[in-house]
CSV table of C-alpha atoms in Angstrom, one decimal:
chain,number,residue,atom,x,y,z
A,1,UNK,CA,-53.6,-65.4,-79.7
A,2,UNK,CA,-51.6,-66.7,-76.7
A,3,UNK,CA,-51.1,-64.2,-74.0
A,4,UNK,CA,-47.6,-63.5,-72.8
A,5,UNK,CA,-46.8,-63.5,-69.1
A,6,UNK,CA,-44.5,-60.6,-68.4
A,7,UNK,CA,-42.4,-60.7,-65.2
A,8,UNK,CA,-42.8,-58.2,-62.4
A,9,UNK,CA,-40.1,-55.5,-62.1
A,10,UNK,CA,-39.1,-57.2,-58.8
A,11,UNK,CA,-38.2,-60.4,-60.8
A,12,UNK,CA,-36.4,-58.3,-63.4
A,13,UNK,CA,-34.5,-56.6,-60.6
A,14,UNK,CA,-33.4,-59.9,-59.3
A,15,UNK,CA,-32.3,-60.9,-62.7
A,16,UNK,CA,-30.3,-57.7,-63.3
A,17,UNK,CA,-28.6,-58.1,-60.0
A,18,UNK,CA,-27.1,-61.4,-60.9
A,19,UNK,CA,-23.3,-60.9,-61.7
A,20,UNK,CA,-23.5,-63.6,-64.5
A,21,UNK,CA,-25.7,-61.4,-66.6
A,22,UNK,CA,-23.8,-59.6,-69.3
A,23,UNK,CA,-26.8,-58.4,-71.3
A,24,UNK,CA,-28.9,-56.1,-69.1
A,25,UNK,CA,-32.5,-55.9,-70.2
A,26,UNK,CA,-34.7,-52.9,-70.3
A,27,UNK,CA,-37.8,-52.2,-68.2
A,28,UNK,CA,-39.2,-48.7,-68.5
A,29,UNK,CA,-40.0,-45.1,-67.2
A,30,UNK,CA,-38.0,-42.0,-66.3
A,31,UNK,CA,-37.7,-39.7,-63.4
A,32,UNK,CA,-36.0,-36.5,-62.2
A,33,UNK,CA,-34.9,-35.6,-58.7
A,34,UNK,CA,-34.6,-32.2,-57.2
A,35,UNK,CA,-31.8,-31.9,-54.7
A,36,UNK,CA,-33.1,-29.2,-52.3
A,37,UNK,CA,-31.0,-29.8,-49.2
A,38,UNK,CA,-27.7,-28.5,-50.3
A,39,UNK,CA,-25.7,-26.3,-47.9
A,40,UNK,CA,-26.8,-22.7,-48.4
A,41,UNK,CA,-23.4,-21.6,-49.8
A,42,UNK,CA,-23.8,-24.2,-52.6
A,43,UNK,CA,-27.2,-23.1,-53.7
A,44,UNK,CA,-27.6,-21.0,-56.8
A,45,UNK,CA,-31.1,-19.9,-56.1
A,46,UNK,CA,-33.3,-18.1,-53.5
A,47,UNK,CA,-36.7,-19.5,-54.4
A,48,UNK,CA,-38.1,-22.8,-55.5
A,49,UNK,CA,-41.3,-23.5,-57.4
A,50,UNK,CA,-42.8,-26.7,-58.8
A,51,UNK,CA,-44.2,-27.3,-62.3
A,52,UNK,CA,-47.8,-28.4,-62.4
A,53,UNK,CA,-46.9,-31.9,-63.6
A,54,UNK,CA,-45.7,-32.8,-60.1
A,55,UNK,CA,-48.3,-35.0,-58.5
A,56,UNK,CA,-46.7,-34.6,-55.1
A,57,UNK,CA,-43.8,-32.5,-53.8
A,58,UNK,CA,-40.4,-34.2,-54.3
A,59,UNK,CA,-38.6,-35.1,-51.1
A,60,UNK,CA,-35.3,-33.4,-50.2
A,61,UNK,CA,-32.7,-36.0,-51.4
A,62,UNK,CA,-32.4,-38.9,-53.7
A,63,UNK,CA,-31.8,-41.2,-50.7
A,64,UNK,CA,-35.2,-40.1,-49.3
A,65,UNK,CA,-37.4,-40.4,-52.3
A,66,UNK,CA,-40.3,-42.7,-51.4
A,67,UNK,CA,-42.9,-44.7,-53.0
A,68,UNK,CA,-45.8,-43.1,-54.8
A,69,UNK,CA,-47.7,-43.0,-58.1
A,70,UNK,CA,-45.5,-42.9,-61.2
A,71,UNK,CA,-45.0,-39.3,-62.2
A,72,UNK,CA,-42.8,-36.8,-63.9
A,73,UNK,CA,-41.7,-34.1,-61.5
A,74,UNK,CA,-40.2,-30.7,-62.1
A,75,UNK,CA,-38.8,-28.0,-59.8
A,76,UNK,CA,-37.8,-24.5,-60.9
A,77,UNK,CA,-35.3,-22.4,-58.8
A,78,UNK,CA,-35.2,-18.6,-59.1
A,79,UNK,CA,-31.8,-17.0,-58.6
A,80,UNK,CA,-31.0,-13.5,-57.2
A,81,UNK,CA,-30.9,-12.0,-60.7
A,82,UNK,CA,-34.3,-13.5,-61.6
A,83,UNK,CA,-32.9,-16.2,-63.9
A,84,UNK,CA,-34.1,-19.8,-63.5
A,85,UNK,CA,-32.8,-23.3,-63.4
A,86,UNK,CA,-34.9,-26.4,-63.5
A,87,UNK,CA,-34.8,-30.1,-62.5
A,88,UNK,CA,-37.0,-32.7,-64.2
A,89,UNK,CA,-37.1,-36.1,-62.5
A,90,UNK,CA,-38.7,-39.4,-63.3
A,91,UNK,CA,-40.4,-40.9,-60.3
A,92,UNK,CA,-41.4,-44.5,-60.9
A,93,UNK,CA,-39.3,-45.9,-58.1
A,94,UNK,CA,-41.0,-49.3,-57.8
A,95,UNK,CA,-40.3,-50.1,-61.5
A,96,UNK,CA,-36.8,-48.9,-61.8
A,97,UNK,CA,-37.9,-45.6,-63.2
A,98,UNK,CA,-39.2,-47.2,-66.4
A,99,UNK,CA,-41.3,-45.3,-68.9
A,100,UNK,CA,-44.8,-46.0,-70.3
A,101,UNK,CA,-46.9,-44.0,-72.7
A,102,UNK,CA,-48.5,-41.8,-70.0
A,103,UNK,CA,-45.2,-40.8,-68.4
A,104,UNK,CA,-43.7,-40.1,-71.8
A,105,UNK,CA,-46.6,-37.8,-72.7
A,106,UNK,CA,-46.2,-36.0,-69.4
A,107,UNK,CA,-42.4,-35.7,-69.9
A,108,UNK,CA,-43.0,-34.2,-73.3
A,109,UNK,CA,-45.4,-31.6,-71.9
A,110,UNK,CA,-43.0,-30.7,-69.1
A,111,UNK,CA,-40.2,-30.1,-71.6
A,112,UNK,CA,-42.5,-28.0,-73.8
A,113,UNK,CA,-43.6,-25.9,-70.8
A,114,UNK,CA,-40.0,-25.3,-69.8
A,115,UNK,CA,-39.1,-24.3,-73.3
A,116,UNK,CA,-41.5,-21.4,-73.1
A,117,UNK,CA,-39.8,-19.9,-70.0
A,118,UNK,CA,-37.7,-16.9,-71.1
A,119,UNK,CA,-35.7,-16.7,-67.9
A,120,UNK,CA,-34.7,-20.4,-68.0
A,121,UNK,CA,-30.9,-21.0,-68.1
A,122,UNK,CA,-30.2,-24.7,-67.3
A,123,UNK,CA,-32.2,-27.9,-67.0
A,124,UNK,CA,-31.0,-31.0,-65.1
A,125,UNK,CA,-32.7,-34.3,-66.0
A,126,UNK,CA,-32.5,-37.0,-63.3
A,127,UNK,CA,-34.6,-39.6,-61.4
A,128,UNK,CA,-35.8,-40.6,-58.0
A,129,UNK,CA,-34.0,-43.3,-56.1
A,130,UNK,CA,-35.4,-46.7,-56.7
A,131,UNK,CA,-37.0,-48.7,-53.9
A,132,UNK,CA,-34.7,-51.7,-54.3
A,133,UNK,CA,-31.5,-50.0,-53.1
A,134,UNK,CA,-29.4,-52.8,-54.5
A,135,UNK,CA,-30.3,-51.7,-58.0
A,136,UNK,CA,-30.3,-47.9,-58.4
A,137,UNK,CA,-31.8,-46.8,-61.7
A,138,UNK,CA,-31.8,-43.6,-63.7
A,139,UNK,CA,-34.2,-45.2,-66.2
A,140,UNK,CA,-34.5,-48.9,-67.0
A,141,UNK,CA,-36.0,-48.1,-70.4
A,142,UNK,CA,-39.5,-48.5,-71.9
A,143,UNK,CA,-42.3,-50.5,-70.3
A,144,UNK,CA,-41.9,-54.1,-71.5
A,145,UNK,CA,-45.4,-55.0,-70.4
A,146,UNK,CA,-46.9,-52.3,-72.6
A,147,UNK,CA,-44.7,-53.3,-75.6
A,148,UNK,CA,-45.6,-57.0,-75.1
A,149,UNK,CA,-49.3,-56.0,-75.3
A,150,UNK,CA,-49.0,-54.3,-78.7
A,151,UNK,CA,-50.9,-56.1,-81.5
A,152,UNK,CA,-50.5,-54.1,-84.7
A,153,UNK,CA,-48.2,-51.7,-86.6
A,154,UNK,CA,-50.4,-48.8,-85.7
A,155,UNK,CA,-50.1,-49.5,-82.0
A,156,UNK,CA,-46.4,-50.0,-82.3
A,157,UNK,CA,-46.0,-46.8,-84.2
A,158,UNK,CA,-48.0,-44.9,-81.6
A,159,UNK,CA,-45.9,-46.3,-78.8
A,160,UNK,CA,-42.5,-45.6,-80.3
A,161,UNK,CA,-43.6,-42.2,-81.5
A,162,UNK,CA,-44.2,-41.4,-77.8
A,163,UNK,CA,-40.6,-42.2,-77.0
A,164,UNK,CA,-39.3,-40.2,-80.0
A,165,UNK,CA,-41.5,-37.1,-79.1
A,166,UNK,CA,-40.4,-37.1,-75.5
A,167,UNK,CA,-36.7,-37.3,-76.4
A,168,UNK,CA,-37.2,-34.7,-79.1
A,169,UNK,CA,-38.9,-32.3,-76.6
A,170,UNK,CA,-36.0,-32.7,-74.2
A,171,UNK,CA,-33.5,-32.2,-77.0
A,172,UNK,CA,-35.5,-29.1,-78.2
A,173,UNK,CA,-35.2,-27.2,-74.9
A,174,UNK,CA,-33.4,-24.0,-75.9
A,175,UNK,CA,-31.0,-24.0,-72.9
A,176,UNK,CA,-28.2,-26.4,-71.9
A,177,UNK,CA,-29.5,-29.7,-70.6
A,178,UNK,CA,-27.7,-32.1,-68.3
A,179,UNK,CA,-28.4,-35.7,-67.6
A,180,UNK,CA,-27.6,-36.7,-64.0
A,181,UNK,CA,-27.3,-40.5,-64.0
A,182,UNK,CA,-27.1,-42.8,-61.1
A,183,UNK,CA,-27.7,-46.5,-61.8
A,184,UNK,CA,-29.2,-48.3,-64.7
A,185,UNK,CA,-29.5,-46.3,-67.9
A,186,UNK,CA,-31.0,-48.7,-70.6
A,187,UNK,CA,-32.8,-48.3,-73.9
A,188,UNK,CA,-35.2,-45.4,-73.8
A,189,UNK,CA,-33.4,-44.1,-70.7
A,190,UNK,CA,-30.1,-43.9,-72.6
A,191,UNK,CA,-31.9,-42.3,-75.6
A,192,UNK,CA,-33.2,-39.6,-73.2
A,193,UNK,CA,-29.7,-39.1,-71.8
A,194,UNK,CA,-28.3,-38.9,-75.3
A,195,UNK,CA,-30.8,-36.1,-76.0
A,196,UNK,CA,-29.2,-34.0,-73.3
A,197,UNK,CA,-26.2,-31.8,-74.0
A,198,UNK,CA,-24.1,-33.3,-71.2
A,199,UNK,CA,-24.1,-36.6,-69.3
A,200,UNK,CA,-22.6,-37.0,-65.8
A,201,UNK,CA,-22.9,-40.3,-63.9
A,202,UNK,CA,-21.8,-42.2,-60.9
A,203,UNK,CA,-19.1,-44.9,-61.5
A,204,UNK,CA,-21.6,-47.7,-60.6
A,205,UNK,CA,-24.0,-46.7,-63.4
A,206,UNK,CA,-24.6,-49.1,-66.2
A,207,UNK,CA,-25.4,-48.3,-69.8
A,208,UNK,CA,-27.0,-50.6,-72.5
A,209,UNK,CA,-29.2,-50.7,-75.6
A,210,UNK,CA,-30.6,-54.3,-75.2
A,211,UNK,CA,-33.6,-54.1,-77.5
A,212,UNK,CA,-32.4,-56.9,-79.7
A,213,UNK,CA,-32.7,-59.2,-76.7
A,214,UNK,CA,-36.4,-58.4,-76.8
A,215,UNK,CA,-36.7,-59.0,-80.5
A,216,UNK,CA,-36.9,-55.3,-81.6
A,217,UNK,CA,-34.3,-52.9,-83.0
A,218,UNK,CA,-32.9,-49.9,-81.2
A,219,UNK,CA,-34.5,-46.9,-82.9
A,220,UNK,CA,-35.4,-43.2,-82.8
A,221,UNK,CA,-32.9,-41.2,-80.7
A,222,UNK,CA,-30.5,-44.2,-80.5
A,223,UNK,CA,-29.3,-42.6,-83.7
A,224,UNK,CA,-27.7,-39.8,-81.6
A,225,UNK,CA,-25.3,-42.4,-80.1
A,226,UNK,CA,-23.2,-42.5,-83.3
A,227,UNK,CA,-22.7,-38.7,-83.0
A,228,UNK,CA,-21.5,-39.1,-79.4
A,229,UNK,CA,-19.4,-42.3,-79.4
A,230,UNK,CA,-18.9,-43.1,-83.1
A,231,UNK,CA,-20.3,-45.8,-85.3
A,232,UNK,CA,-18.3,-48.8,-84.1
A,233,UNK,CA,-19.1,-48.4,-80.4
A,234,UNK,CA,-22.7,-47.8,-81.4
A,235,UNK,CA,-22.8,-51.0,-83.4
A,236,UNK,CA,-21.4,-52.9,-80.4
A,237,UNK,CA,-24.2,-51.5,-78.2
A,238,UNK,CA,-27.1,-52.1,-80.6
A,239,UNK,CA,-26.0,-55.4,-82.2
A,240,UNK,CA,-24.7,-57.2,-79.1
A,241,UNK,CA,-26.9,-55.8,-76.4
A,242,UNK,CA,-23.8,-55.5,-74.1
A,243,UNK,CA,-23.5,-53.0,-71.3
A,244,UNK,CA,-20.9,-50.5,-70.2
A,245,UNK,CA,-19.9,-49.6,-66.7
A,246,UNK,CA,-19.2,-46.0,-65.7
A,247,UNK,CA,-15.5,-46.2,-66.5
A,248,UNK,CA,-16.1,-47.7,-70.0
A,249,UNK,CA,-18.8,-45.1,-70.7
A,250,UNK,CA,-16.4,-42.3,-69.7
A,251,UNK,CA,-13.6,-43.8,-71.8
A,252,UNK,CA,-15.6,-43.9,-75.0
A,253,UNK,CA,-17.2,-40.5,-74.4
A,254,UNK,CA,-20.8,-41.7,-73.7
A,255,UNK,CA,-20.6,-39.7,-70.4
A,256,UNK,CA,-18.6,-36.6,-69.9
A,257,UNK,CA,-17.4,-37.5,-66.4
A,258,UNK,CA,-17.8,-40.2,-63.9
A,259,UNK,CA,-18.0,-39.7,-60.1
A,260,UNK,CA,-17.6,-42.1,-57.1
A,261,UNK,CA,-21.1,-41.6,-55.8
A,262,UNK,CA,-24.2,-39.4,-55.8
A,263,UNK,CA,-22.7,-36.9,-53.3
A,264,UNK,CA,-19.6,-36.3,-55.4
A,265,UNK,CA,-21.8,-36.1,-58.5
A,266,UNK,CA,-24.1,-33.5,-57.0
A,267,UNK,CA,-21.2,-31.4,-55.7
A,268,UNK,CA,-19.7,-31.3,-59.2
A,269,UNK,CA,-23.1,-30.5,-60.8
A,270,UNK,CA,-23.4,-27.5,-58.5
A,271,UNK,CA,-20.2,-26.1,-59.9
A,272,UNK,CA,-21.2,-26.9,-63.5
A,273,UNK,CA,-24.6,-25.3,-63.2
A,274,UNK,CA,-23.1,-22.3,-61.5
A,275,UNK,CA,-20.6,-21.9,-64.4
A,276,UNK,CA,-23.3,-22.2,-67.1
A,277,UNK,CA,-25.6,-19.8,-65.3
A,278,UNK,CA,-22.8,-17.3,-65.2
A,279,UNK,CA,-22.6,-17.1,-69.0
A,280,UNK,CA,-24.6,-14.6,-71.1
A,281,UNK,CA,-28.1,-16.0,-71.4
A,282,UNK,CA,-28.8,-14.9,-75.0
A,283,UNK,CA,-25.4,-16.0,-76.1
A,284,UNK,CA,-26.0,-19.4,-74.6
A,285,UNK,CA,-29.3,-19.8,-76.4
A,286,UNK,CA,-27.8,-18.6,-79.6
A,287,UNK,CA,-24.9,-21.0,-79.2
A,288,UNK,CA,-27.2,-23.9,-78.5
A,289,UNK,CA,-29.2,-23.2,-81.7
A,290,UNK,CA,-26.0,-23.1,-83.6
A,291,UNK,CA,-24.6,-26.3,-82.2
A,292,UNK,CA,-27.9,-28.0,-83.0
A,293,UNK,CA,-27.5,-26.8,-86.6
A,294,UNK,CA,-24.0,-28.2,-86.7
A,295,UNK,CA,-25.3,-31.6,-85.4
A,296,UNK,CA,-28.4,-32.2,-87.4
A,297,UNK,CA,-27.6,-32.8,-91.1
A,298,UNK,CA,-29.5,-36.0,-92.0
A,299,UNK,CA,-30.0,-37.0,-88.4
A,300,UNK,CA,-33.7,-36.5,-88.3
A,301,UNK,CA,-34.1,-38.8,-91.3
A,302,UNK,CA,-32.4,-41.5,-89.3
A,303,UNK,CA,-34.6,-40.8,-86.3
A,304,UNK,CA,-37.8,-40.9,-88.2
A,305,UNK,CA,-36.8,-44.0,-90.1
A,306,UNK,CA,-36.7,-45.7,-86.7
A,307,UNK,CA,-40.4,-45.4,-86.3
A,308,UNK,CA,-41.0,-47.3,-89.5
A,309,UNK,CA,-38.4,-49.9,-88.5
A,310,UNK,CA,-40.0,-50.4,-85.1
A,311,UNK,CA,-43.6,-50.5,-86.4
A,312,UNK,CA,-42.6,-53.0,-89.1
A,313,UNK,CA,-41.8,-55.6,-86.5
A,314,UNK,CA,-45.6,-55.9,-86.0
A,315,UNK,CA,-46.5,-56.3,-89.7
A,316,UNK,CA,-47.6,-59.9,-89.0
A,317,UNK,CA,-49.0,-59.1,-85.6
A,318,UNK,CA,-45.6,-59.1,-83.9
A,319,UNK,CA,-44.5,-62.7,-84.1
A,320,UNK,CA,-40.8,-62.1,-83.6
A,321,UNK,CA,-41.1,-59.6,-80.7
A,322,UNK,CA,-43.6,-61.8,-79.0
A,323,UNK,CA,-41.3,-64.8,-79.4
A,324,UNK,CA,-38.3,-63.0,-78.0
A,325,UNK,CA,-40.2,-61.4,-75.2
A,326,UNK,CA,-41.6,-64.8,-74.3
A,327,UNK,CA,-38.1,-66.2,-74.1
A,328,UNK,CA,-37.1,-63.3,-71.9
A,329,UNK,CA,-40.0,-63.9,-69.5
A,330,UNK,CA,-39.3,-67.7,-69.4
A,331,UNK,CA,-35.7,-67.0,-68.3
A,332,UNK,CA,-37.0,-65.0,-65.4
A,333,UNK,CA,-39.1,-67.9,-64.1
A,334,UNK,CA,-36.1,-70.3,-64.0
A,335,UNK,CA,-34.7,-71.0,-60.5
A,336,UNK,CA,-31.5,-69.1,-59.6
A,337,UNK,CA,-28.4,-71.3,-59.9
């Protein structure tokens, strides 16, 4: 079997930065950023603790997040009344906050741990600032190199189940969840954002489901998109691999509101979180359970069917995915025009 050379994230970054590219490919891994340097009057807490999944303490602001080992971080803030808010962040800065199996497993565990906290009121899901400041990324999607190395349906099923389970764990958190998006939000990253109750983004963010470009279908929690933006817009995203800018995403309802930059976004989130925390905690949990009941219907059947659909692409060893991933990598090696 021929090996496939997969380009570095740096090459993919250069490709994505080219204005002529209308189909933005997906890389992988997610992160969440804790914004701890707000003015005192804006803070809704008196004490901050970190979940054990954090490999090293998050730095104060997105602009100062540095290099380090890929990780899923989490901070918990305790308010004067004893209630808690949490921030989960993906920190894979060097690879556009893309997600591989290990990070997905850690993200799932982080969400499960948060779900058991009785005083939890709100969760914000975000990411660390990427090293290449020209290409900020919330999450560039799933790890292409890991997918390109899959050799069987069993391996493919295990990989995509990891994405499904991480999204489901985020979706199952019993309090309101908010996706704070700045930059690229592709593939699995968009599925994670869709798994949150609300999505707020900067105007320079970009949204795409480009899996077909890689020879695979958009699956699992991509099914949530139809509930959010309707079937026709969902078809446009998953059939054509096109991308939406912040304005277009807000217009079709993919995000709830767009903001000029990270500072304006964070100021708005302070108010939103403060409003949510001010509501009755048990009423909010009951309301979320009810909204989930309203949403579900046959949704889970569609999500689970995505696992079979994804795995079936490897029934012959993955000839089509490998072909399209090979085409993708060959494009990256061509000189820039």
